[in-house]
Amino acid sequence: GIYQFYDLIKKFRVQNLSLRNCYVNDMGAKMIGRALTANKSLTTLNLCYNKISCEGASWIAKVNKDDCVWVKL
């Protein structure tokens, strides 16, 4: 589930990640947002067709990075 993706994003130099249609919800979006603070190499993240509300999207939007991450919701 999302816990494996959390570890993947946090620990490895992933540049492009698609979690399209993976049933990610607001809690998953929160975990992704936290993981993105530790990942400096991710440049694109596809989260289309998930169960993320405005609240979940705000967790990802809060990420403060030097490099811009392109997120598709």
Coordinates of C-alpha atoms in Angstrom, one line a residue:
G1 CA 0.0 0.0 0.0
I2 CA 0.9 3.6 0.5
Y3 CA 3.4 2.7 3.2
Q4 CA 5.7 1.1 0.6
F5 CA 5.4 4.2 -1.6
Y6 CA 6.2 6.4 1.5
D7 CA 9.5 4.4 2.0
L8 CA 10.3 4.5 -1.7
I9 CA 9.8 8.3 -2.0
K10 CA 11.7 9.0 1.3
K11 CA 14.7 6.7 0.8
F12 CA 15.5 6.6 -2.9
R13 CA 16.3 9.1 -5.6
V14 CA 13.0 8.7 -7.4
Q15 CA 12.6 11.4 -10.1
N16 CA 9.2 10.5 -11.6
L17 CA 6.4 8.7 -9.7
S18 CA 2.9 7.8 -10.9
L19 CA 0.4 6.7 -8.3
R20 CA -2.5 7.1 -10.7
N21 CA -5.7 5.3 -9.7
C22 CA -4.0 3.7 -6.6
Y23 CA -6.8 4.6 -4.1
V24 CA -4.7 7.1 -2.3
N25 CA -6.8 9.0 0.2
D26 CA -6.2 12.1 2.4
M27 CA -4.1 10.1 4.9
G28 CA -1.9 8.8 2.0
A29 CA -1.6 12.3 0.7
K30 CA -0.4 13.5 4.1
M31 CA 2.2 10.7 4.1
I32 CA 3.3 11.6 0.6
G33 CA 3.7 15.2 1.7
R34 CA 5.9 14.2 4.6
A35 CA 8.0 12.0 2.4
L36 CA 8.5 14.7 -0.1
T37 CA 10.2 16.9 2.5
A38 CA 13.0 14.2 2.6
N39 CA 13.2 13.6 -1.1
K40 CA 15.1 16.2 -3.1
S41 CA 15.1 14.4 -6.5
L42 CA 11.4 13.9 -7.3
T43 CA 10.3 16.3 -10.1
T44 CA 6.9 14.8 -11.2
L45 CA 4.2 13.1 -9.2
N46 CA 1.0 11.8 -10.8
L47 CA -1.9 11.4 -8.3
C48 CA -4.8 11.4 -10.8
Y49 CA -7.9 9.4 -10.2
N50 CA -7.4 9.0 -6.4
K51 CA -9.6 9.8 -3.4
I52 CA -7.8 13.0 -2.4
S53 CA -9.9 15.9 -1.3
C54 CA -8.7 19.6 -0.9
E55 CA -7.6 18.7 2.6
G56 CA -5.3 15.9 1.3
A57 CA -4.0 18.1 -1.5
S58 CA -3.1 20.8 1.0
W59 CA -0.6 18.4 2.7
I60 CA 1.2 18.0 -0.6
A61 CA 1.1 21.7 -1.3
K62 CA 2.7 22.5 2.0
V63 CA 6.0 20.9 0.9
N64 CA 8.7 23.5 1.0
K65 CA 11.3 22.5 -1.6
D66 CA 14.0 24.4 -3.4
D67 CA 13.0 22.6 -6.6
C68 CA 9.5 22.7 -7.9
V69 CA 7.6 19.4 -8.0
W70 CA 5.0 19.0 -10.7
V71 CA 1.9 17.3 -9.2
K72 CA -1.0 16.2 -11.3
L73 CA -4.1 15.5 -9.3

